[in-house]
XYZ file of C-alpha atoms in Angstrom:
665
model
C 90.231 178.839 112.941
C 87.458 176.354 112.102
C 86.433 175.028 108.694
C 82.838 174.124 109.520
C 80.497 174.790 106.624
C 83.308 175.216 104.107
C 83.196 172.905 101.087
C 86.196 170.579 100.816
C 87.906 170.850 97.416
C 90.177 168.045 96.285
C 91.108 170.063 93.179
C 92.499 173.588 93.712
C 90.239 176.286 92.303
C 93.131 177.867 90.412
C 93.933 174.555 88.680
C 90.311 174.059 87.538
C 90.085 177.687 86.373
C 93.281 177.332 84.318
C 92.001 174.047 82.897
C 88.712 175.651 81.842
C 90.685 178.383 80.058
C 92.871 175.758 78.320
C 89.743 173.908 77.228
C 88.467 177.185 75.736
C 91.627 177.438 73.624
C 91.478 173.761 72.642
C 87.849 173.946 71.552
C 88.543 176.982 69.350
C 91.213 175.020 67.461
C 89.209 172.317 65.697
C 90.113 169.511 65.026
C 93.631 169.349 66.505
C 92.659 171.184 69.678
C 89.735 168.820 70.173
C 92.087 165.846 69.995
C 94.394 167.544 72.515
C 91.459 168.098 74.872
C 90.480 164.426 74.584
C 94.062 163.292 75.246
C 94.216 165.516 78.318
C 91.040 163.990 79.730
C 92.058 160.447 78.755
C 95.240 160.827 80.817
C 93.195 161.787 83.897
C 93.013 158.878 86.406
C 89.661 157.064 86.289
C 88.885 157.857 89.927
C 89.404 161.613 89.346
C 87.293 162.039 86.203
C 83.925 162.471 87.917
C 85.286 165.098 90.313
C 87.023 166.951 87.469
C 83.783 167.151 85.466
C 81.858 168.367 88.521
C 84.363 171.162 89.091
C 84.425 172.178 85.418
C 80.627 172.412 85.330
C 80.883 175.506 87.529
C 82.306 177.417 84.524
C 79.272 178.093 82.336
C 80.914 178.746 78.999
C 80.129 177.554 75.498
C 83.593 175.953 75.289
C 83.076 173.806 78.417
C 79.596 172.777 77.200
C 81.015 171.781 73.811
C 83.769 169.876 75.613
C 81.133 167.954 77.569
C 79.335 167.158 74.293
C 82.648 165.960 72.852
C 83.226 163.666 75.861
C 79.685 162.317 75.619
C 80.293 161.325 71.994
C 83.746 159.876 72.725
C 82.919 157.814 75.832
C 79.246 157.015 75.271
C 77.375 155.281 78.108
C 80.499 155.342 80.261
C 79.985 159.060 81.039
C 76.519 159.690 79.616
C 74.625 159.809 82.915
C 76.954 162.224 84.695
C 77.375 164.442 81.605
C 73.616 164.680 81.009
C 73.144 165.810 84.615
C 75.893 168.422 84.390
C 74.739 169.699 81.019
C 71.299 170.424 82.501
C 73.037 173.059 84.648
C 74.066 174.836 81.456
C 70.480 174.729 80.166
C 69.379 176.575 83.314
C 71.550 179.531 82.279
C 70.411 179.434 78.643
C 73.220 177.342 77.115
C 71.989 174.435 75.003
C 74.282 171.924 73.239
C 74.498 172.289 69.477
C 75.822 170.006 66.712
C 79.515 169.319 67.195
C 80.373 168.785 63.530
C 78.625 170.315 60.535
C 78.256 167.821 57.647
C 80.388 168.401 54.556
C 79.951 167.086 51.005
C 81.978 163.959 50.242
C 84.739 164.597 47.700
C 86.673 161.321 47.328
C 88.695 158.616 49.057
C 91.758 156.447 48.484
C 92.945 153.285 50.237
C 96.203 151.317 50.231
C 96.121 147.843 48.675
C 97.459 146.213 51.836
C 94.353 144.453 53.150
C 96.118 141.066 52.902
C 98.631 142.261 55.535
C 95.883 143.056 58.074
C 96.223 146.875 57.956
C 94.843 149.495 55.548
C 95.533 153.240 55.367
C 92.530 155.236 54.152
C 92.381 158.928 53.235
C 88.889 160.430 52.913
C 88.379 163.968 51.586
C 85.402 166.237 52.383
C 84.755 169.399 50.359
C 85.436 172.687 52.191
C 85.119 174.996 49.190
C 87.609 177.343 47.544
C 89.588 174.401 46.183
C 90.307 172.871 49.593
C 89.304 169.619 51.309
C 89.347 168.299 54.865
C 91.087 164.902 54.900
C 90.484 162.144 57.462
C 93.592 159.958 57.367
C 92.935 156.684 59.195
C 94.949 153.555 59.949
C 92.518 150.640 60.078
C 93.807 147.441 61.675
C 91.920 144.176 61.460
C 93.303 142.673 64.656
C 93.314 143.838 68.285
C 94.326 147.425 67.421
C 91.144 148.036 65.414
C 90.815 151.756 64.671
C 94.517 152.398 65.133
C 94.862 156.137 64.528
C 92.924 159.093 63.115
C 94.695 162.179 61.780
C 92.719 165.152 60.362
C 94.314 167.636 57.950
C 93.438 170.244 55.339
C 94.836 170.189 51.805
C 94.214 171.669 48.421
C 92.270 169.463 46.026
C 95.256 169.445 43.675
C 97.642 168.170 46.318
C 95.158 165.588 47.621
C 94.760 164.013 44.185
C 98.436 164.333 43.242
C 99.755 162.780 46.467
C 97.389 159.777 46.365
C 97.686 158.975 42.675
C 101.471 159.251 42.923
C 101.450 156.324 45.364
C 101.023 153.276 43.172
C 99.460 151.087 45.846
C 96.550 153.495 46.572
C 93.274 153.078 44.705
C 90.028 155.121 44.758
C 87.218 153.739 46.924
C 83.629 154.842 47.481
C 82.260 156.312 50.698
C 80.171 153.163 51.203
C 83.329 151.028 50.986
C 85.137 153.270 53.479
C 82.247 152.884 55.926
C 82.414 149.079 55.608
C 86.160 149.076 56.381
C 85.799 151.431 59.359
C 82.991 149.278 60.716
C 85.134 146.121 60.373
C 88.081 147.764 62.161
C 85.817 149.038 64.931
C 84.374 145.522 65.282
C 87.904 144.373 66.181
C 87.953 146.873 69.067
C 84.642 145.429 70.201
C 85.757 141.816 69.858
C 89.049 142.311 71.687
C 87.515 144.753 74.235
C 90.024 147.521 73.477
C 89.302 151.234 73.166
C 89.717 152.609 69.628
C 91.857 155.644 68.845
C 90.667 158.947 70.257
C 88.685 161.063 67.808
C 85.201 159.629 67.592
C 83.946 163.035 66.396
C 85.928 162.286 63.218
C 85.013 158.654 62.527
C 81.516 158.395 64.043
C 79.951 159.455 60.732
C 81.421 156.369 59.045
C 79.954 154.078 61.705
C 76.575 155.815 61.436
C 76.364 155.379 57.669
C 77.859 151.886 57.393
C 75.384 149.601 55.666
C 75.430 145.849 55.323
C 76.697 144.670 51.967
C 76.348 141.228 50.467
C 79.036 138.630 51.226
C 79.995 138.613 47.566
C 80.446 142.420 47.451
C 82.449 142.245 50.693
C 84.650 139.519 49.205
C 85.298 141.574 46.070
C 86.156 144.691 48.095
C 88.708 142.934 50.290
C 90.333 141.221 47.327
C 90.462 144.508 45.380
C 92.298 146.067 48.344
C 94.884 143.266 48.308
C 97.656 142.368 45.908
C 96.857 139.772 43.262
C 97.630 136.575 45.169
C 99.091 133.488 43.521
C 97.914 130.081 44.830
C 101.002 129.840 47.053
C 100.551 133.374 48.402
C 96.826 132.803 48.924
C 97.292 129.846 51.282
C 100.164 131.562 53.116
C 97.999 134.662 53.606
C 95.220 132.416 54.960
C 97.588 131.229 57.711
C 98.337 134.831 58.686
C 94.650 135.737 58.706
C 93.836 132.755 60.939
C 96.535 133.719 63.434
C 95.283 137.322 63.431
C 91.620 136.192 63.746
C 90.823 138.310 60.678
C 87.451 136.712 59.953
C 86.339 139.014 57.065
C 89.566 138.377 55.144
C 89.388 134.621 55.770
C 85.915 134.654 54.228
C 87.243 136.662 51.266
C 89.755 133.903 50.451
C 87.141 131.128 50.427
C 84.371 130.234 48.025
C 80.885 130.517 49.592
C 80.653 126.702 49.741
C 84.177 125.986 50.976
C 84.195 122.676 52.860
C 86.170 122.533 56.141
C 84.609 119.300 57.412
C 87.706 117.262 56.520
C 90.001 119.517 58.577
C 89.106 118.699 62.209
C 92.187 120.123 63.955
C 92.876 123.489 62.317
C 89.639 125.329 61.554
C 89.584 129.160 61.959
C 86.933 129.050 64.696
C 89.201 126.871 66.858
C 91.833 129.581 66.833
C 89.214 132.253 67.585
C 87.910 130.424 70.670
C 91.399 129.794 72.069
C 91.394 125.989 71.746
C 94.164 126.088 69.109
C 97.062 128.525 68.678
C 98.603 128.589 65.199
C 102.376 129.113 65.363
C 103.583 128.516 61.811
C 102.134 127.745 58.405
C 103.723 127.444 54.996
C 103.028 126.045 51.532
C 105.223 123.114 50.504
C 104.082 122.437 46.937
C 101.505 123.478 44.335
C 100.411 121.732 41.161
C 97.478 121.858 38.784
C 96.039 123.711 35.807
C 95.148 127.309 35.011
C 91.682 126.753 36.499
C 92.286 124.412 39.456
C 95.221 123.914 41.790
C 96.138 121.482 44.580
C 98.316 123.082 47.275
C 99.957 121.070 50.051
C 100.996 122.844 53.231
C 102.272 122.217 56.738
C 101.179 123.952 59.939
C 102.484 123.915 63.515
C 99.986 124.655 66.265
C 99.510 124.357 70.007
C 96.629 122.194 71.217
C 96.362 122.658 75.007
C 100.157 122.965 75.341
C 100.813 120.027 72.982
C 102.695 120.982 69.807
C 101.106 119.446 66.695
C 102.332 119.353 63.093
C 99.473 119.060 60.596
C 99.708 118.231 56.880
C 97.038 119.931 54.778
C 95.798 119.869 51.191
C 93.905 122.851 49.734
C 91.854 122.772 46.552
C 91.870 126.158 44.769
C 89.722 127.267 41.839
C 90.110 130.283 39.523
C 87.032 132.498 39.238
C 86.555 136.032 37.896
C 90.315 136.582 37.631
C 91.126 135.491 41.207
C 92.061 132.298 43.054
C 89.796 131.053 45.852
C 90.055 128.153 48.302
C 87.230 125.684 47.662
C 88.098 122.787 50.014
C 90.546 121.880 52.786
C 91.640 118.397 53.791
C 93.824 117.282 56.676
C 96.104 114.521 55.375
C 97.957 113.773 58.593
C 99.140 115.089 61.929
C 101.658 114.219 64.632
C 102.556 115.564 68.047
C 106.107 116.883 68.417
C 108.297 116.442 71.485
C 109.789 119.482 73.187
C 113.322 118.488 72.108
C 112.386 117.753 68.469
C 114.448 119.665 65.879
C 111.236 120.854 64.163
C 109.985 122.519 67.327
C 110.069 126.271 66.556
C 110.195 127.016 70.274
C 113.781 125.729 70.329
C 115.214 128.552 68.178
C 117.632 130.870 69.962
C 116.703 134.393 71.006
C 119.275 137.005 72.028
C 118.250 139.008 75.083
C 119.556 142.130 76.829
C 118.172 142.720 80.329
C 118.198 146.182 81.929
C 117.119 147.737 85.198
C 114.887 150.783 84.608
C 116.036 153.992 86.313
C 113.670 156.487 84.612
C 110.593 154.918 83.015
C 108.980 158.174 81.783
C 112.014 159.225 79.736
C 112.415 155.635 78.510
C 108.876 155.635 77.093
C 109.597 158.974 75.384
C 112.472 157.268 73.537
C 110.413 154.162 72.739
C 107.550 156.258 71.348
C 109.942 157.672 68.734
C 110.887 154.239 67.322
C 109.417 153.492 63.891
C 107.343 150.390 63.094
C 106.649 149.662 66.747
C 103.299 148.416 68.013
C 101.895 147.111 71.252
C 101.406 143.347 71.277
C 99.833 142.703 74.679
C 99.632 143.692 78.307
C 101.822 141.639 80.659
C 101.361 140.819 84.357
C 103.544 143.799 85.295
C 104.012 145.793 82.106
C 103.693 145.783 78.335
C 105.083 143.812 75.377
C 106.059 145.906 72.332
C 107.288 144.730 68.935
C 109.456 146.404 66.287
C 108.353 144.914 62.978
C 110.093 144.566 59.651
C 108.303 145.027 56.353
C 107.290 141.440 55.681
C 105.135 141.578 52.573
C 106.553 138.486 50.859
C 103.837 135.849 51.141
C 105.800 133.259 49.141
C 107.632 131.778 52.109
C 104.836 131.278 54.593
C 104.412 132.392 58.165
C 107.044 131.535 60.749
C 106.823 132.131 64.467
C 109.284 135.029 64.330
C 108.596 136.194 60.767
C 108.472 139.960 60.488
C 109.937 140.394 63.977
C 112.871 142.806 64.146
C 112.924 142.846 67.950
C 110.640 142.613 70.979
C 110.823 145.143 73.812
C 109.377 144.268 77.213
C 108.750 146.737 80.023
C 108.042 144.541 83.040
C 107.831 146.288 86.437
C 111.301 147.813 86.910
C 113.098 145.754 84.245
C 113.440 146.297 80.506
C 114.229 143.406 78.156
C 115.303 143.560 74.504
C 114.825 140.298 72.577
C 115.692 139.514 68.950
C 116.236 136.360 66.872
C 119.243 138.105 65.300
C 122.373 138.645 67.435
C 123.518 141.656 65.363
C 120.142 143.372 65.752
C 120.167 142.788 69.520
C 123.667 144.245 69.730
C 122.676 147.219 67.549
C 119.742 148.049 69.836
C 122.073 147.744 72.815
C 124.382 150.347 71.244
C 121.390 152.591 70.455
C 120.211 152.438 74.069
C 123.721 153.160 75.337
C 123.741 156.412 73.356
C 120.135 157.577 73.792
C 119.129 156.157 77.186
C 122.025 157.162 79.402
C 120.736 157.565 82.953
C 117.489 155.706 82.146
C 118.759 152.122 82.012
C 121.432 149.982 83.620
C 122.524 146.809 81.799
C 122.191 143.728 84.025
C 122.818 140.803 81.695
C 123.364 139.459 78.178
C 121.657 136.114 77.462
C 120.996 133.576 74.731
C 117.911 131.476 75.497
C 115.408 129.261 73.688
C 112.218 130.837 72.369
C 110.272 128.490 74.678
C 111.834 130.253 77.686
C 110.863 133.640 76.235
C 107.327 132.300 75.721
C 107.209 131.214 79.387
C 108.438 134.651 80.511
C 105.836 136.492 78.425
C 103.101 134.215 79.771
C 103.898 134.920 83.417
C 105.863 131.816 84.443
C 108.642 134.067 85.756
C 108.068 137.454 87.362
C 111.592 138.552 86.397
C 113.619 137.393 83.404
C 116.564 136.074 85.394
C 114.338 133.793 87.477
C 114.462 131.264 84.632
C 118.130 130.662 85.419
C 117.518 129.968 89.112
C 114.667 127.482 88.553
C 116.084 124.024 89.215
C 114.896 120.992 87.236
C 112.109 122.977 85.593
C 110.816 124.278 88.922
C 108.040 126.777 88.338
C 107.206 129.886 90.282
C 104.413 127.982 92.047
C 105.266 124.689 93.705
C 101.979 122.970 92.854
C 102.181 123.992 89.173
C 99.150 126.324 89.173
C 99.527 130.043 88.549
C 96.483 132.299 88.936
C 96.438 135.081 86.315
C 93.991 137.985 86.499
C 92.636 140.127 83.678
C 91.589 143.626 84.799
C 88.678 145.508 83.264
C 87.240 148.971 83.671
C 83.476 148.565 84.101
C 81.254 150.887 82.059
C 77.951 149.099 82.740
C 77.891 147.167 86.016
C 74.338 145.864 85.546
C 75.292 144.342 82.187
C 78.324 142.636 83.748
C 76.153 141.127 86.503
C 73.679 139.951 83.853
C 76.468 138.210 81.907
C 77.800 136.500 85.057
C 74.342 135.104 85.834
C 73.932 134.080 82.191
C 77.185 132.087 82.454
C 75.933 130.280 85.557
C 78.436 131.898 87.926
C 77.858 131.454 91.660
C 77.902 134.467 94.013
C 80.199 133.249 96.778
C 80.832 136.488 98.699
C 79.042 139.846 98.803
C 80.287 142.899 100.653
C 79.498 146.610 100.558
C 82.255 147.398 98.067
C 82.516 144.219 95.978
C 81.014 140.902 94.927
C 82.933 137.668 94.301
C 81.599 135.133 91.777
C 82.940 131.714 90.846
C 82.510 129.832 87.607
C 82.685 126.126 88.457
C 83.414 123.034 86.417
C 82.034 119.621 87.322
C 84.729 116.930 87.230
C 83.586 113.413 88.096
C 80.775 114.825 90.209
C 82.995 117.314 92.067
C 83.088 121.091 91.715
C 86.387 122.539 90.499
C 87.200 126.205 90.076
C 87.212 127.393 86.475
C 87.310 131.164 86.980
C 86.933 133.824 89.647
C 85.265 137.216 89.075
C 85.672 140.062 91.594
C 83.396 143.004 90.818
C 83.852 146.494 92.299
C 81.730 149.540 91.396
C 84.017 150.579 88.517
C 86.510 147.706 88.149
C 86.557 143.948 87.933
C 89.041 141.099 87.629
C 88.632 137.786 85.837
C 91.082 135.187 87.130
C 91.922 131.705 85.868
C 94.778 129.224 86.145
C 97.240 129.496 83.279
C 97.250 131.348 79.983
C 95.290 128.690 78.059
C 92.362 128.622 80.507
C 92.332 132.403 80.781
C 92.174 132.869 77.003
C 89.242 130.463 76.594
C 87.270 131.975 79.474
C 87.899 135.525 78.253
C 86.533 134.584 74.814
C 83.240 133.562 76.414
C 82.965 136.437 78.871
C 84.016 139.276 76.537
C 81.770 138.349 73.602
C 79.491 141.324 72.779
C 80.530 143.080 76.037
C 82.440 146.035 74.565
C 79.868 148.580 75.761
C 80.096 147.240 79.335
C 83.833 146.630 79.897
C 87.239 147.796 78.724
C 90.388 145.669 78.926
C 92.980 147.191 81.260
C 95.784 144.605 81.488
C 96.740 141.436 83.320
C 98.615 140.542 86.498
C 99.752 137.501 88.450
C 97.853 136.828 91.679
C 100.666 135.609 93.921
C 98.292 134.793 96.816
C 95.827 133.065 94.513
C 92.139 132.745 95.302
C 92.777 132.907 99.051
C 93.701 136.598 99.114
C 90.008 137.488 99.608
C 90.111 135.798 103.043
C 90.763 138.775 105.282
C 90.274 138.247 109.012
C 86.909 140.020 108.768
C 85.727 137.800 105.905
C 86.818 134.638 107.730
C 84.906 135.759 110.812
C 81.726 136.582 108.859
C 81.935 133.515 106.579
C 83.561 130.685 108.567
C 82.750 128.040 105.906
C 84.261 129.967 102.986
C 87.892 128.932 103.527
C 87.052 125.226 103.389
C 84.924 125.787 100.279
C 87.782 127.548 98.499
C 90.177 124.747 99.440
C 87.817 122.184 97.966
C 87.282 123.853 94.571
C 91.000 124.743 94.315
C 92.216 121.214 95.029
C 89.695 119.763 92.592
C 90.998 122.138 89.910
C 94.588 121.155 90.724
C 93.787 117.437 90.748
C 92.382 117.427 87.197
C 94.752 120.016 85.601
C 97.533 119.024 83.233
C 100.733 120.437 84.712
C 104.104 121.064 83.096
C 105.966 119.846 86.200
C 104.201 116.489 85.766
C 105.223 116.227 82.076
C 101.751 117.250 80.957
C 99.883 114.815 83.202
C 97.282 115.810 85.764
C 97.763 114.659 89.384
C 94.777 112.330 88.846
C 96.696 110.668 85.983
C 100.142 110.891 87.531
C 99.251 108.954 90.683
C 98.318 105.948 88.524
C 101.777 105.448 86.966
C 105.249 104.861 88.362
C 106.810 107.814 86.520
C 103.912 110.079 87.455
C 104.132 109.078 91.108
C 107.844 109.939 91.107
C 107.087 113.389 89.696
C 104.314 113.889 92.247
C 106.663 113.086 95.125
C 109.163 115.615 93.715
C 106.357 118.216 93.676
C 105.358 117.304 97.232
C 108.942 117.800 98.368
C 108.895 121.358 97.019
C 105.530 122.015 98.709
C 107.024 120.714 101.970
C 109.963 123.107 101.615
C 107.540 125.968 100.939
C 105.537 125.107 104.052
C 108.725 125.068 106.128
C 109.806 128.483 104.833
C 106.368 129.906 105.584
C 106.448 128.497 109.120
C 109.894 129.950 109.830
C 108.806 133.348 108.452
C 105.571 133.342 110.424
C 103.480 133.344 107.236
C 100.086 131.677 106.839
C 99.501 129.001 104.177
C 95.938 128.023 103.390
C 96.956 124.710 101.831
C 99.696 122.478 103.168
C 101.256 119.205 102.082
C 98.634 117.107 103.867
C 95.860 118.737 101.817
C 97.516 117.819 98.515
C 98.340 114.282 99.640
C 94.820 113.750 100.938
C 93.379 114.833 97.565
C 95.538 112.305 95.699
C 94.944 109.686 98.408
C 98.712 109.277 98.804
C 100.511 108.687 102.058
C 104.102 109.194 103.153
């Protein structure tokens, strides 16, 4: 029996019909049902969303039309074109979109005085009548999480006022001040290219009505939402704000004319652009009068993989009942060896390593843990952190301050890490009781924090690989590891415009993708800085090592929130040569040699851990460096031999590396 003329359906009609009925129920139950409808759509794979919307558009109901309007508000330009086209079908049958949310009179708002910690809870009440209010309860984060969560509820006016005034740390705020805070939190989502919490129909009104306020008013608002900071607490909170890239709060701690010119190595903008990573900061002493104070402090930071200890002196003045930083001076700095006792990366971390048997049930357990937040995407998973309440700003910021434990889901392994042996053992016992059948314990380890740092930054694919690496051998014999950041593309034309603006070179163009390279000129020779592979709806940005990747991302992502969305990172085991399929090599015979050239130039001028921080160009000029180079070449030779015996192709062999360094056997 033939199927000619019959429309192919990838989604069963019964499934779409049931979904349209569920959407009808969700849309009747505002606002919780609306959030459920958004969550359902958000969990739909990207590649299936267009088809799902097409199928739903066949059901001409008010509920489906309102759902489309809800999606248009939530996802903006990402879905605007397809939704506008589908909504015109509804107009043809007499259904026109109406306002999603009717405006309500503002009643009042309260906020927690926790702005100094980087998070603020805000409750905003809107008058419903009959003694009741609709409350928007929002968690605003002034780091990568941005608009962290939005929870709507209804309450009586009496309970709303009683509950908020009973909490001593909540103070009344105006609607204008709420809008400023929401806008600042949303700006963090834009800066870090992360999607805010679902529920734009709730918080869009705050973004729409946010007005610019003067720097002085902004400073007063942020300080009013913080505890009264002593000089010691003020400088310690500055360190935390710098590490969290909390620019508005940094400004709130400084006088308008604060002078940073005498602090060349630890300015906030250096941390924001990735050139410096602040690890620790703490006040050592404070002395002065009731109107002016001199505070000395010490900070530990990474400068291109070199650990630096900096001595600082802050001048504070007392104005309008608050302390402000008026000047900063760097009084000294020194670089610290890896084995130095002051190196915070040498502290011990207790680790439990598991094999994952059931990842879905495991995440259900993890989701129920209190005070847990996502830190970052990893090459093959996610890094989560259980935090302690760490509101004491008297003792400064340490690398592991406020950390109860870190949980890492990495491919099919699960790792628990804690600086406290008892905590690590307690979590192990918890998992034994609650995660039976989900996890299998593989090992119990005590390692230096530096090894954990290497694991989290992709040096090892699996945790236990660090124990099999001999003499500091890295995963890649030549010391370079290509790491890719993945993005979902909302506006392809804008991405192409940015790549051209950055001077990227189109090196390969095919029907389904384009490959661009960002090059760096080193002594008159082109070296690879970054690779961009652009598909219709996805792209990857790849660079060598975490430091390079962070700097390049800062430049590419700036003001690109409407065009891209961060989707995670991964290690590219085949490096830049994985684009060389047999078809590409046949169509572009010169491309392989070009890639070899820009790769080897990058390698030649890169500082590598296996060469004790020297680049091959520097190493070949010293006796110690030459010895380390020969050790590297021996590992490359062994790799080439393994590849030959396994029948695998290598694009670069030992002769290529030796020719680039002009060394001979």
